[in-house]
Each structure stands twice: as structure tokens, then as C-alpha cells.
mmCIF file of C-alpha atoms and ligand atoms in Angstrom:
data_model
loop_
_atom_site.group_PDB
_atom_site.id
_atom_site.type_symbol
_atom_site.label_atom_id
_atom_site.label_comp_id
_atom_site.label_asym_id
_atom_site.label_seq_id
_atom_site.Cartn_x
_atom_site.Cartn_y
_atom_site.Cartn_z
ATOM 1 C CA MET A 1086 125.388 102.936 112.268
ATOM 2 C CA THR A 1087 127.638 99.740 112.352
ATOM 3 C CA GLY A 1088 126.754 95.864 112.879
ATOM 4 C CA ARG A 1089 124.665 93.529 111.622
ATOM 5 C CA VAL A 1090 120.860 94.387 112.125
ATOM 6 C CA LEU A 1091 118.005 91.732 112.741
ATOM 7 C CA VAL A 1092 114.425 93.176 111.655
ATOM 8 C CA LEU A 1093 111.871 90.585 112.906
ATOM 9 C CA GLY A 1094 109.411 91.013 109.998
ATOM 10 C CA GLY A 1095 105.988 90.321 107.949
ATOM 11 C CA THR A 1096 104.956 93.494 107.924
ATOM 12 C CA GLY A 1097 105.584 96.583 105.563
ATOM 13 C CA GLU A 1098 106.991 98.794 107.996
ATOM 14 C CA GLY A 1099 109.568 95.665 108.217
ATOM 15 C CA ARG A 1100 110.289 96.026 104.210
ATOM 16 C CA ALA A 1101 110.300 99.654 104.345
ATOM 17 C CA LEU A 1102 112.723 99.383 107.449
ATOM 18 C CA ALA A 1103 115.176 97.244 105.756
ATOM 19 C CA ALA A 1104 115.106 98.522 102.696
ATOM 20 C CA ALA A 1105 116.375 101.535 104.224
ATOM 21 C CA LEU A 1106 119.257 100.288 105.893
ATOM 22 C CA VAL A 1107 120.259 98.289 102.658
ATOM 23 C CA GLU A 1108 120.493 102.090 101.386
ATOM 24 C CA HIS A 1109 122.136 103.272 104.273
ATOM 25 C CA GLY A 1110 124.994 100.293 103.610
ATOM 26 C CA VAL A 1111 123.645 98.810 107.225
ATOM 27 C CA GLU A 1112 123.875 94.903 107.027
ATOM 28 C CA VAL A 1113 120.721 93.831 107.547
ATOM 29 C CA VAL A 1114 119.180 90.399 107.955
ATOM 30 C CA SER A 1115 115.211 89.951 107.950
ATOM 31 C CA SER A 1116 113.479 87.478 109.598
ATOM 32 C CA LEU A 1117 109.528 85.967 108.207
ATOM 33 C CA ALA A 1118 108.033 83.728 109.949
ATOM 34 C CA GLY A 1119 107.452 81.413 106.723
ATOM 35 C CA ARG A 1120 103.634 81.162 106.957
ATOM 36 C CA VAL A 1121 102.684 82.877 103.884
ATOM 37 C CA ALA A 1122 103.038 80.937 100.602
ATOM 38 C CA ASP A 1123 104.479 83.537 98.719
ATOM 39 C CA PRO A 1124 105.732 86.368 100.690
ATOM 40 C CA VAL A 1125 106.654 89.983 99.519
ATOM 41 C CA LEU A 1126 110.662 89.754 100.149
ATOM 42 C CA PRO A 1127 112.236 92.376 101.818
ATOM 43 C CA ALA A 1128 115.522 94.082 100.447
ATOM 44 C CA GLY A 1129 118.568 92.394 101.690
ATOM 45 C CA GLU A 1130 119.435 88.751 103.375
ATOM 46 C CA VAL A 1131 116.074 86.887 104.564
ATOM 47 C CA ARG A 1132 115.928 84.051 106.544
ATOM 48 C CA MET A 1133 112.658 82.007 107.005
ATOM 49 C CA GLY A 1134 110.879 80.195 109.960
ATOM 50 C CA GLY A 1135 110.932 80.365 113.695
ATOM 51 C CA PHE A 1136 113.874 80.508 116.122
ATOM 52 C CA GLY A 1137 112.645 77.809 118.676
ATOM 53 C CA GLY A 1138 111.271 80.547 121.274
ATOM 54 C CA ALA A 1139 113.222 83.267 123.355
ATOM 55 C CA ASP A 1140 116.369 80.789 123.729
ATOM 56 C CA GLY A 1141 116.606 79.817 120.473
ATOM 57 C CA LEU A 1142 116.355 83.634 119.327
ATOM 58 C CA ALA A 1143 119.528 84.119 122.053
ATOM 59 C CA ALA A 1144 121.648 81.391 120.429
ATOM 60 C CA TRP A 1145 120.729 82.909 116.972
ATOM 61 C CA LEU A 1146 121.541 86.512 117.863
ATOM 62 C CA ARG A 1147 124.911 85.437 119.406
ATOM 63 C CA ALA A 1148 126.085 83.144 116.658
ATOM 64 C CA GLU A 1149 125.047 85.627 114.038
ATOM 65 C CA GLY A 1150 126.834 88.517 115.752
ATOM 66 C CA ILE A 1151 123.557 90.706 115.470
ATOM 67 C CA ALA A 1152 124.398 94.287 116.893
ATOM 68 C CA ALA A 1153 120.885 95.333 117.289
ATOM 69 C CA VAL A 1154 117.052 93.777 116.767
ATOM 70 C CA VAL A 1155 114.223 95.738 115.671
ATOM 71 C CA ASP A 1156 110.858 93.997 116.283
ATOM 72 C CA ALA A 1157 108.726 95.214 113.105
ATOM 73 C CA THR A 1158 106.060 92.447 113.471
ATOM 74 C CA HIS A 1159 102.643 92.910 113.619
ATOM 75 C CA PRO A 1160 101.194 93.900 116.423
ATOM 76 C CA PHE A 1161 99.251 91.020 116.974
ATOM 77 C CA ALA A 1162 102.565 88.529 116.776
ATOM 78 C CA ALA A 1163 102.405 88.540 120.243
ATOM 79 C CA SER A 1164 104.819 85.386 120.765
ATOM 80 C CA MET A 1165 107.340 86.567 118.544
ATOM 81 C CA THR A 1166 107.440 89.952 120.377
ATOM 82 C CA ASP A 1167 107.775 88.279 123.794
ATOM 83 C CA SER A 1168 110.604 86.350 122.687
ATOM 84 C CA ALA A 1169 112.313 88.962 121.218
ATOM 85 C CA ALA A 1170 112.395 90.914 124.528
ATOM 86 C CA ARG A 1171 113.306 87.993 126.537
ATOM 87 C CA ALA A 1172 116.095 87.419 124.004
ATOM 88 C CA ALA A 1173 117.499 90.937 124.152
ATOM 89 C CA ALA A 1174 117.383 90.813 128.201
ATOM 90 C CA ALA A 1175 119.240 87.390 128.075
ATOM 91 C CA THR A 1176 121.844 88.593 125.619
ATOM 92 C CA GLY A 1177 122.074 92.272 126.180
ATOM 93 C CA VAL A 1178 121.455 93.028 122.377
ATOM 94 C CA PRO A 1179 120.000 96.204 122.179
ATOM 95 C CA LEU A 1180 115.927 95.904 121.271
ATOM 96 C CA LEU A 1181 113.758 98.361 119.407
ATOM 97 C CA ARG A 1182 110.042 97.829 118.834
ATOM 98 C CA LEU A 1183 108.653 99.431 115.629
ATOM 99 C CA GLN A 1184 104.627 99.289 115.930
ATOM 100 C CA ARG A 1185 102.282 101.358 113.920
ATOM 101 C CA PRO A 1186 99.779 103.368 115.857
ATOM 102 C CA GLY A 1187 96.344 101.543 116.486
ATOM 103 C CA TRP A 1188 93.489 103.099 114.699
ATOM 104 C CA VAL A 1189 91.350 106.019 116.519
ATOM 105 C CA ALA A 1190 87.603 106.295 115.320
ATOM 106 C CA GLU A 1191 86.243 109.555 113.734
ATOM 107 C CA GLN A 1192 83.062 110.933 114.077
ATOM 108 C CA GLY A 1193 80.747 108.396 112.274
ATOM 109 C CA ASP A 1194 82.009 105.510 113.081
ATOM 110 C CA ASP A 1195 79.933 102.956 115.172
ATOM 111 C CA TRP A 1196 82.954 100.679 116.757
ATOM 112 C CA GLN A 1197 82.485 98.438 119.352
ATOM 113 C CA TRP A 1198 86.284 97.285 121.091
ATOM 114 C CA VAL A 1199 86.647 93.605 122.421
ATOM 115 C CA GLY A 1200 89.428 91.901 124.154
ATOM 116 C CA SER A 1201 89.748 88.923 122.093
ATOM 117 C CA LEU A 1202 88.627 87.053 118.965
ATOM 118 C CA GLU A 1203 86.193 84.882 120.873
ATOM 119 C CA GLU A 1204 84.669 88.304 122.584
ATOM 120 C CA ALA A 1205 84.202 89.349 118.827
ATOM 121 C CA ALA A 1206 82.566 86.331 117.755
ATOM 122 C CA ARG A 1207 79.995 86.807 120.663
ATOM 123 C CA ALA A 1208 79.633 90.632 119.380
ATOM 124 C CA VAL A 1209 78.545 89.377 116.042
ATOM 125 C CA ALA A 1210 76.754 86.414 116.635
ATOM 126 C CA GLY A 1211 73.210 88.060 116.046
ATOM 127 C CA PHE A 1212 74.282 89.430 112.473
ATOM 128 C CA ASP A 1213 73.299 88.096 109.131
ATOM 129 C CA SER A 1214 76.313 89.114 107.191
ATOM 130 C CA VAL A 1215 79.812 89.381 108.784
ATOM 131 C CA PHE A 1216 82.910 90.706 107.025
ATOM 132 C CA LEU A 1217 85.954 88.722 109.044
ATOM 133 C CA THR A 1218 89.226 90.474 108.194
ATOM 134 C CA THR A 1219 90.757 89.171 110.868
ATOM 135 C CA GLY A 1220 93.512 86.904 109.269
ATOM 136 C CA ARG A 1221 93.328 83.011 108.877
ATOM 137 C CA GLN A 1222 94.613 82.119 112.193
ATOM 138 C CA GLY A 1223 92.046 82.509 114.924
ATOM 139 C CA LEU A 1224 88.822 81.529 112.594
ATOM 140 C CA ALA A 1225 88.037 78.429 114.694
ATOM 141 C CA ALA A 1226 86.995 81.277 117.476
ATOM 142 C CA PHE A 1227 83.936 82.244 114.559
ATOM 143 C CA ALA A 1228 83.059 78.855 113.822
ATOM 144 C CA GLY A 1229 79.992 78.640 115.764
ATOM 145 C CA ILE A 1230 78.153 82.239 114.454
ATOM 146 C CA PRO A 1231 74.944 81.084 112.696
ATOM 147 C CA GLY A 1232 75.223 84.274 110.333
ATOM 148 C CA ARG A 1233 76.991 84.315 106.472
ATOM 149 C CA CYS A 1234 80.707 85.301 106.931
ATOM 150 C CA LEU A 1235 82.617 86.978 104.326
ATOM 151 C CA VAL A 1236 86.256 85.587 105.225
ATOM 152 C CA ARG A 1237 89.231 87.471 103.481
ATOM 153 C CA SER A 1238 92.572 86.207 103.846
ATOM 154 C CA VAL A 1239 95.911 86.223 101.966
ATOM 155 C CA ASP A 1240 96.281 82.233 101.619
ATOM 156 C CA PRO A 1241 93.378 79.894 102.057
ATOM 157 C CA PRO A 1242 92.208 79.238 105.552
ATOM 158 C CA ALA A 1243 91.666 76.092 107.175
ATOM 159 C CA PRO A 1244 88.853 74.429 109.300
ATOM 160 C CA PRO A 1245 87.324 74.887 111.813
ATOM 161 C CA MET A 1246 85.825 77.604 110.109
ATOM 162 C CA PRO A 1247 82.177 79.701 110.216
ATOM 163 C CA PRO A 1248 79.653 77.106 108.564
ATOM 164 C CA ARG A 1249 78.620 79.804 106.168
ATOM 165 C CA ALA A 1250 81.686 81.348 105.178
ATOM 166 C CA THR A 1251 82.650 82.582 101.433
ATOM 167 C CA VAL A 1252 86.736 82.883 101.377
ATOM 168 C CA LEU A 1253 87.983 85.598 99.501
ATOM 169 C CA LEU A 1254 91.844 85.632 98.585
ATOM 170 C CA ALA A 1255 93.217 88.541 98.481
ATOM 171 C CA ARG A 1256 96.086 90.607 99.908
ATOM 172 C CA GLY A 1257 95.899 94.848 100.989
ATOM 173 C CA PRO A 1258 96.459 97.141 99.903
ATOM 174 C CA PHE A 1259 92.628 97.989 99.509
ATOM 175 C CA THR A 1260 91.062 101.393 98.165
ATOM 176 C CA VAL A 1261 87.896 102.548 99.880
ATOM 177 C CA SER A 1262 85.396 101.958 96.844
ATOM 178 C CA ASP A 1263 86.715 98.276 96.078
ATOM 179 C CA GLU A 1264 85.412 97.961 99.757
ATOM 180 C CA ARG A 1265 82.362 99.832 99.587
ATOM 181 C CA ALA A 1266 81.373 97.847 96.732
ATOM 182 C CA LEU A 1267 82.359 94.367 98.143
ATOM 183 C CA MET A 1268 80.536 95.181 101.409
ATOM 184 C CA ARG A 1269 77.883 95.843 99.563
ATOM 185 C CA ALA A 1270 77.953 92.719 96.927
ATOM 186 C CA HIS A 1271 77.786 90.682 100.029
ATOM 187 C CA GLY A 1272 75.219 92.979 102.208
ATOM 188 C CA VAL A 1273 77.745 92.965 105.256
ATOM 189 C CA ASP A 1274 75.995 94.461 108.033
ATOM 190 C CA VAL A 1275 79.165 94.020 110.198
ATOM 191 C CA VAL A 1276 82.906 94.212 110.237
ATOM 192 C CA VAL A 1277 85.251 92.274 112.258
ATOM 193 C CA THR A 1278 89.042 93.441 112.666
ATOM 194 C CA LYS A 1279 91.969 93.563 114.487
ATOM 195 C CA ASP A 1280 93.140 97.185 115.533
ATOM 196 C CA SER A 1281 96.221 96.614 113.245
ATOM 197 C CA GLY A 1282 96.723 100.015 112.468
ATOM 198 C CA GLY A 1283 98.206 101.602 109.241
ATOM 199 C CA THR A 1284 96.708 102.721 105.415
ATOM 200 C CA MET A 1285 97.112 98.892 104.030
ATOM 201 C CA THR A 1286 93.966 97.951 105.174
ATOM 202 C CA ALA A 1287 92.279 100.879 106.749
ATOM 203 C CA ALA A 1288 89.668 101.510 103.916
ATOM 204 C CA LYS A 1289 87.372 98.880 105.156
ATOM 205 C CA LEU A 1290 86.996 101.438 108.003
ATOM 206 C CA VAL A 1291 85.939 104.232 105.830
ATOM 207 C CA ALA A 1292 83.800 102.014 103.944
ATOM 208 C CA ALA A 1293 82.089 101.020 106.798
ATOM 209 C CA ARG A 1294 81.598 104.514 108.017
ATOM 210 C CA GLU A 1295 80.148 105.484 104.719
ATOM 211 C CA LEU A 1296 77.497 102.727 104.428
ATOM 212 C CA GLY A 1297 76.715 102.733 108.132
ATOM 213 C CA VAL A 1298 77.836 99.530 109.006
ATOM 214 C CA PRO A 1299 79.236 98.559 112.742
ATOM 215 C CA VAL A 1300 82.565 97.525 113.074
ATOM 216 C CA VAL A 1301 83.875 95.477 116.254
ATOM 217 C CA LEU A 1302 87.815 96.108 116.649
ATOM 218 C CA VAL A 1303 90.129 93.531 118.693
ATOM 219 C CA ARG A 1304 92.161 95.156 121.184
ATOM 220 C CA ARG A 1305 95.794 94.908 120.613
ATOM 221 C CA PRO A 1306 97.811 92.980 123.142
ATOM 222 C CA PRO A 1307 100.274 94.364 125.668
ATOM 223 C CA LEU A 1308 103.620 95.074 124.937
ATOM 224 C CA PRO A 1309 106.586 93.690 126.916
ATOM 225 C CA PRO A 1310 107.619 96.150 129.595
ATOM 226 C CA GLY A 1311 110.916 98.235 128.936
ATOM 227 C CA VAL A 1312 111.432 97.992 125.450
ATOM 228 C CA PRO A 1313 111.690 101.001 123.337
ATOM 229 C CA VAL A 1314 108.744 101.818 120.980
ATOM 230 C CA VAL A 1315 108.931 103.811 117.860
ATOM 231 C CA ALA A 1316 105.748 104.345 115.210
ATOM 232 C CA THR A 1317 107.458 104.992 111.949
ATOM 233 C CA VAL A 1318 110.764 103.743 109.987
ATOM 234 C CA ALA A 1319 112.574 107.207 110.102
ATOM 235 C CA GLU A 1320 112.624 107.139 114.115
ATOM 236 C CA ALA A 1321 113.811 103.704 114.034
ATOM 237 C CA LEU A 1322 116.797 104.870 111.874
ATOM 238 C CA ALA A 1323 117.141 107.617 114.243
ATOM 239 C CA ARG A 1324 117.302 105.444 117.155
ATOM 240 C CA LEU A 1325 119.345 102.668 115.602
ATOM 241 C CA ALA A 1326 121.997 105.493 114.353
ATOM 242 C CA GLY A 1327 122.483 106.554 118.168
ATOM 243 C CA HIS A 1328 122.958 103.163 119.047
ATOM 244 C CA GLU A 1329 126.669 102.326 120.110
ATOM 245 C CA SER A 1330 126.763 98.735 118.342
ATOM 246 C CA ARG A 1331 128.789 96.361 119.848
ATOM 247 C CA ALA A 1332 131.574 94.675 117.590
ATOM 248 C CA PRO A 1333 129.813 91.614 115.887
ATOM 249 C CA ALA A 1334 130.848 88.402 117.555
ATOM 250 C CA ALA A 1335 132.379 85.803 115.297
ATOM 251 C CA ARG A 1336 130.243 84.030 113.256
ATOM 252 C CA PRO A 1337 130.369 80.507 113.007
ATOM 253 C CA PRO A 1338 131.727 78.997 108.982
ATOM 254 C CA ALA A 1339 128.777 78.316 106.747
HETATM 255 P P1 LIG B 1960 103.183 84.731 116.569
HETATM 256 O O1 LIG B 1960 102.240 84.105 117.072
HETATM 257 O O2 LIG B 1960 103.898 85.957 117.559
HETATM 258 O O3 LIG B 1960 104.223 83.772 116.271
HETATM 259 C C1 LIG B 1960 104.494 82.410 116.452
HETATM 260 C C2 LIG B 1960 105.957 81.621 116.602
HETATM 261 O O4 LIG B 1960 106.189 81.963 115.010
HETATM 262 C C3 LIG B 1960 107.189 82.778 117.153
HETATM 263 O O5 LIG B 1960 107.071 82.299 118.501
HETATM 264 C C4 LIG B 1960 108.537 81.959 116.134
HETATM 265 O O6 LIG B 1960 108.085 80.782 116.215
HETATM 266 C C5 LIG B 1960 107.204 82.429 114.640
HETATM 267 N N1 LIG B 1960 107.538 83.731 114.290
HETATM 268 C C6 LIG B 1960 106.656 85.077 114.136
HETATM 269 N N2 LIG B 1960 107.016 85.908 113.647
HETATM 270 C C7 LIG B 1960 108.202 85.191 113.004
HETATM 271 C C8 LIG B 1960 109.130 86.187 112.047
HETATM 272 N N3 LIG B 1960 109.197 87.414 111.872
HETATM 273 N N4 LIG B 1960 110.543 85.497 112.053
HETATM 274 C C9 LIG B 1960 110.863 84.104 112.340
HETATM 275 N N5 LIG B 1960 109.852 83.777 113.353
HETATM 276 C C10 LIG B 1960 108.752 84.112 113.513
HETATM 277 O O7 LIG B 1960 103.174 85.629 115.199
HETATM 278 P P2 LIG B 1960 102.056 85.367 114.054
HETATM 279 O O8 LIG B 1960 100.741 86.206 114.681
HETATM 280 O O9 LIG B 1960 101.764 83.836 113.679
HETATM 281 O O10 LIG B 1960 102.446 86.266 112.911
HETATM 282 C C11 LIG B 1960 103.572 85.560 112.235
HETATM 283 C C12 LIG B 1960 104.294 86.426 111.044
HETATM 284 O O11 LIG B 1960 102.889 87.258 110.216
HETATM 285 C C13 LIG B 1960 104.616 87.691 111.766
HETATM 286 O O12 LIG B 1960 105.970 88.030 111.101
HETATM 287 C C14 LIG B 1960 103.678 88.775 111.744
HETATM 288 O O13 LIG B 1960 104.577 89.886 111.685
HETATM 289 C C15 LIG B 1960 103.045 88.651 110.441
HETATM 290 N N6 LIG B 1960 101.739 88.844 110.473
HETATM 291 C C16 LIG B 1960 100.877 88.646 111.458
HETATM 292 C C17 LIG B 1960 99.574 88.948 111.157
HETATM 293 C C18 LIG B 1960 98.747 89.148 112.603
HETATM 294 O O14 LIG B 1960 97.792 89.251 112.517
HETATM 295 N N7 LIG B 1960 99.212 88.251 113.615
HETATM 296 C C19 LIG B 1960 99.283 89.686 110.509
HETATM 297 C C20 LIG B 1960 99.926 90.494 109.527
HETATM 298 C C21 LIG B 1960 101.248 89.899 109.520
HETATM 299 P P3 LIG B 1960 109.689 80.631 117.751
HETATM 300 O O15 LIG B 1960 109.089 80.792 118.643
HETATM 301 O O16 LIG B 1960 109.845 79.418 116.748
HETATM 302 O O17 LIG B 1960 110.485 81.559 117.306
#
């Protein structure tokens, strides 16, 4: 595996892939959006902030002599994923999507799938105590719900927010016993989540099942067509090893 690899990150998988690439002696640069005040940084080189859309990313890939891109962003980071697909098509730089599988209901789960945060807000409008775990972006969709709302996010959310919100600042992973205790303490009678998948934040689903609390899940946005997708870091490494990497273009002087 030769050449410089760009990992579009902001996820546990992105960090794990960067660590594995560094371990294999591959030159890697991880990119973070720069939204979280105190992000957990990946191993290797890190850059922060947007590229300026697909054109900006394409120019960046050329200037930095990137041999391959792995889009390991969150399943709901649809703009970045779309930009990555368009920039890869424009530059010919190979692109791989690393996306963890979505959650699958088990016996005892009471799940309702919805297509958007707005639809989720309509689904929970009749409940007394809503546990909102959809992140601080998009809270405006819930600004009209009348019930109490426990809002959990990594950084403090900004208005507009649900009028009767209690904000809990926390970063996963969470345990089932903590989630159960939290939901009991707040008398939660419905949970709202995106279908993020993975284990970091799955404990709330187990706690909800145990407590008989229904869950409203927002479906993932579709992936751009034609981009190969892998589910694990090991598969991503194998695919990268199989790539005939291009010789990196000259980098401009620093
Ligand atoms: P988004 O809506 O797809 O991104 C909006 C814009 O932010 C992108 O067009 C891009 O700006 C910039 N951006 C996003 N991810 C970037 C990255 N890794 N490196 C450089 N620029 C990036 O994404 P989002 O939902 O706001 O998520 C932002 C970050 O948080 C992502 O890295 C994602 O993996 C992580 N995250 C998101 C969620 C979620 O629920 N959405 C949850 C956990 C973690 P330009 O157009 O200027 O390039």
C-alpha cells in the first residue's frame, strides 16, 4: 500500500482506520469537520474544517497528492459523502466508503422507522418524556413538541430547541445500566435516534427494550451510486492494499 491516504473522519471507524494505516507505515491524513470543541484526534496527520464543496475537495486532493480516499464519515454526514463521490469522480482518485452496518431490531424491540427528523418529531408529539439522542444539529425539528425532552449531545446545543428541554452533555460509549438508570430517572417514554449503527451508542436500544420503551429511528440517507462500500476497518485495509495507488502528485511548498 503506497501513496498518501485521506480519511474523512469524525467517527470511531475513521480513528481506527487511521491508527491501522499508521501502524502499517502508510502516510495518512485524517480530516475532521472541526465542529466538536474538543475532538478525539486520530493517529497521524490531522486537518480540520470543510474543503469548500466537491470542487474544493477535488483541488485539495490534487494539491496534496492523495492516492486514495476513504470516506469514514458518519452515516448521516450526507453532504460530505456526496462531495467525496463527486470529487473522486472528477479527479479519478479511488474512493472507498467505510460505513458501519445499521441497527437491526431484535425480539422485544418496539421500533418505528421514519424518513426524517421532522417525521420523528411528529411521531413523538404525543409523548410526555422524550429522550432525544439525534445530536445537537437538527434539534430545530423538535422545537414544537410539547413534552419534556432530555437532549443528549457532545457539545451544548443552540436554539431553536424543544421548549421543555433538559440538556445532558455526554460523549459515548454508554453502558446499558447507565442508559437504563438515566431513562428511569427522567421517566423517558420514547427514545429518538438516528440509525447510526455500531456499538458506541447501541446501549440505549437495549435499555429501551428492557424497559419496554418505544424507539423512533431515523433512516439513513442513501449512499451515492457507484462508490464501493465496506463495513469494517479490516475490509477497508484489504481494499486499500489491493489498490494500485497512483504516484502522488507534487505537493506545493508549505
Ligand atoms: P455534513 O452535513 O455531511 O457536512 C457538512 C459540511 O461540513 C461538508 O459539506 C463539509 O464542508 C464539512 N465536513 C463534514 N465532514 C467533514 C470532514 N470529515 N472533514 C472536513 N469537512 C467536513 O456532515 P455533518 O453531519 O455536519 O458531520 C460533520 C462531522 O461530524 C463529520 O465528520 C461526521 O463524520 C461527524 N459526525 C456526524 C454525525 C451526524 O449525526 N451527522 C454524528 C457523529 C459524527 P465542505 O462542503 O466545505 O467541504
